[in-house]
Coordinates of C-alpha atoms in Angstrom, one line a residue:
X17 CA 2.8 -9.6 6.2
X18 CA 5.9 -11.7 7.0
X19 CA 3.9 -14.5 7.9
X20 CA 2.0 -14.4 4.4
X21 CA 5.5 -14.8 2.8
X22 CA 6.4 -18.1 4.6
X23 CA 5.2 -21.3 2.9
X24 CA 3.3 -23.0 5.5
X25 CA 1.9 -26.3 4.2
X26 CA -1.6 -26.0 5.8
X27 CA -2.1 -22.3 4.4
X28 CA -1.6 -23.3 0.6
X29 CA -0.8 -21.0 -1.7
X30 CA -1.8 -17.6 -3.1
X31 CA -4.1 -18.2 -6.4
X32 CA -1.8 -17.8 -9.5
X33 CA -3.1 -14.4 -11.5
X34 CA -3.9 -12.6 -8.0
X35 CA -1.8 -9.5 -7.6
X36 CA 1.8 -10.1 -6.6
X37 CA 1.3 -13.6 -6.8
X38 CA 3.5 -16.1 -8.2
X39 CA 5.4 -19.4 -8.0
X40 CA 8.6 -18.0 -7.9
X41 CA 10.1 -14.9 -6.2
X42 CA 11.3 -12.8 -9.1
X43 CA 11.1 -9.4 -10.8
X44 CA 10.2 -8.8 -14.5
X45 CA 9.4 -6.2 -17.0
X46 CA 6.3 -4.2 -16.4
X47 CA 4.6 -1.8 -18.9
X48 CA 7.4 1.0 -18.2
X49 CA 8.8 -0.4 -14.6
X50 CA 9.5 -3.6 -12.8
X51 CA 6.9 -5.5 -11.8
X52 CA 7.3 -8.5 -8.6
X53 CA 6.2 -11.8 -8.3
X54 CA 5.9 -13.3 -4.9
X55 CA 5.3 -16.6 -3.7
X56 CA 3.1 -16.3 -1.1
X57 CA 0.9 -18.4 0.8
X58 CA -3.2 -18.6 0.9
X59 CA -3.3 -17.7 4.4
X60 CA -5.7 -14.5 3.8
X61 CA -7.3 -15.9 0.5
X62 CA -10.8 -15.2 2.2
X63 CA -10.1 -11.9 1.7
X64 CA -11.5 -10.8 -1.7
X65 CA -12.4 -7.5 -3.1
X66 CA -13.0 -6.6 -6.7
X67 CA -12.2 -2.7 -6.7
X68 CA -9.7 -0.3 -8.3
X69 CA -8.1 -0.9 -4.4
X70 CA -8.0 -4.5 -4.4
X71 CA -4.2 -4.7 -4.3
X72 CA -4.4 -2.9 -0.7
X73 CA -6.0 -6.2 0.6
X74 CA -3.4 -8.6 -0.5
X75 CA -1.3 -7.6 2.6
X76 CA -4.0 -6.3 5.2
X77 CA -1.2 -5.9 7.6
X78 CA 0.4 -3.2 5.4
X79 CA -2.8 -1.7 4.8
X80 CA -3.6 -1.2 8.1
X81 CA 0.3 0.1 9.3
X82 CA 0.2 2.3 6.1
X83 CA -3.4 3.8 6.1
X84 CA -5.7 3.1 9.1
X85 CA -3.2 3.5 12.0
X86 CA -2.5 7.1 10.6
X87 CA -6.0 7.8 10.4
X88 CA -6.5 6.8 13.9
X89 CA -3.8 8.7 15.5
X90 CA -4.9 11.9 13.6
X91 CA -2.8 12.3 10.6
X92 CA -5.9 12.3 8.1
X93 CA -4.7 15.0 5.7
X94 CA -1.2 13.1 5.2
X95 CA -3.0 9.6 5.1
X96 CA -5.5 10.8 2.4
X97 CA -2.6 12.8 0.4
X98 CA -0.3 9.6 0.8
X99 CA -3.1 7.4 -0.9
X100 CA -3.9 9.5 -3.9
X101 CA -0.6 10.3 -5.0
X102 CA 0.8 7.0 -4.1
X103 CA -1.0 3.6 -4.8
X104 CA -3.6 5.6 -6.6
X105 CA -1.7 7.7 -8.9
X106 CA 0.6 4.2 -9.4
X107 CA -2.8 2.3 -10.6
X108 CA -3.6 4.8 -13.1
X109 CA -0.1 4.9 -14.6
X110 CA -0.1 1.2 -15.2
X111 CA -2.4 -1.6 -16.6
X112 CA -0.1 -4.1 -14.9
X113 CA -1.2 -4.7 -11.1
X114 CA 2.2 -6.3 -10.3
X115 CA 4.0 -3.2 -11.4
X116 CA 1.9 -1.1 -9.0
X117 CA 4.0 -1.5 -6.0
X118 CA 7.4 -0.7 -7.5
X119 CA 5.8 2.6 -9.1
X120 CA 4.4 3.7 -5.8
X121 CA 7.9 3.1 -4.3
X122 CA 9.6 5.1 -7.1
X123 CA 7.0 7.9 -6.6
X124 CA 7.7 7.8 -2.8
X125 CA 10.5 9.8 -3.4
X126 CA 8.7 12.9 -4.5
X127 CA 5.8 12.4 -2.2
X128 CA 8.0 12.9 0.6
X129 CA 10.1 15.6 -0.8
X130 CA 6.9 17.6 -1.6
X131 CA 5.7 17.2 2.0
X132 CA 8.9 17.9 3.7
X133 CA 10.4 20.7 1.3
X134 CA 7.1 22.9 0.4
X135 CA 4.4 24.4 2.2
X136 CA 2.3 21.7 1.8
X137 CA 3.7 20.6 4.9
X138 CA 1.8 23.3 7.0
X139 CA -1.4 22.2 5.2
X140 CA -0.7 18.6 6.4
X141 CA 0.0 19.7 10.1
X142 CA -3.2 18.7 12.0
X143 CA -3.8 20.6 15.5
X144 CA -7.0 18.7 16.7
X145 CA -8.4 15.4 16.4
X146 CA -11.7 14.1 17.7
X147 CA -9.6 11.3 19.5
X148 CA -7.0 13.1 21.2
X149 CA -7.3 14.3 24.6
X150 CA -9.1 17.5 25.3
X151 CA -5.9 18.8 26.9
X152 CA -4.5 19.1 23.4
X153 CA -7.5 21.1 21.6

């Protein structure tokens, strides 16, 4: 993810208009929260997805660490919960794609408190997973 922020000359730049892509690093007014403009390079411009979750492909390393890795090690319930009440809810709350990350960050406080301080924590606890060794089952 950090490699995408370094201005490698050979990598070019991200196309202006793409989510979180800009010529300068700046926070600007969004619909109801801040929106971010980030000058990233064009290292991963070949990844193009036109869907409601396209912002997740901008920084694939973050998507891998935040969503795919937890699925692999068995935390599927928390991953689904995190996705639905994190980025998905943030996308529903604004029409500005550059604002989604900031809203998601704001919602994260509530997301974590709901999981830590309520009975939802017991629901999120996974006791078995098909990738775990048999002795844990």
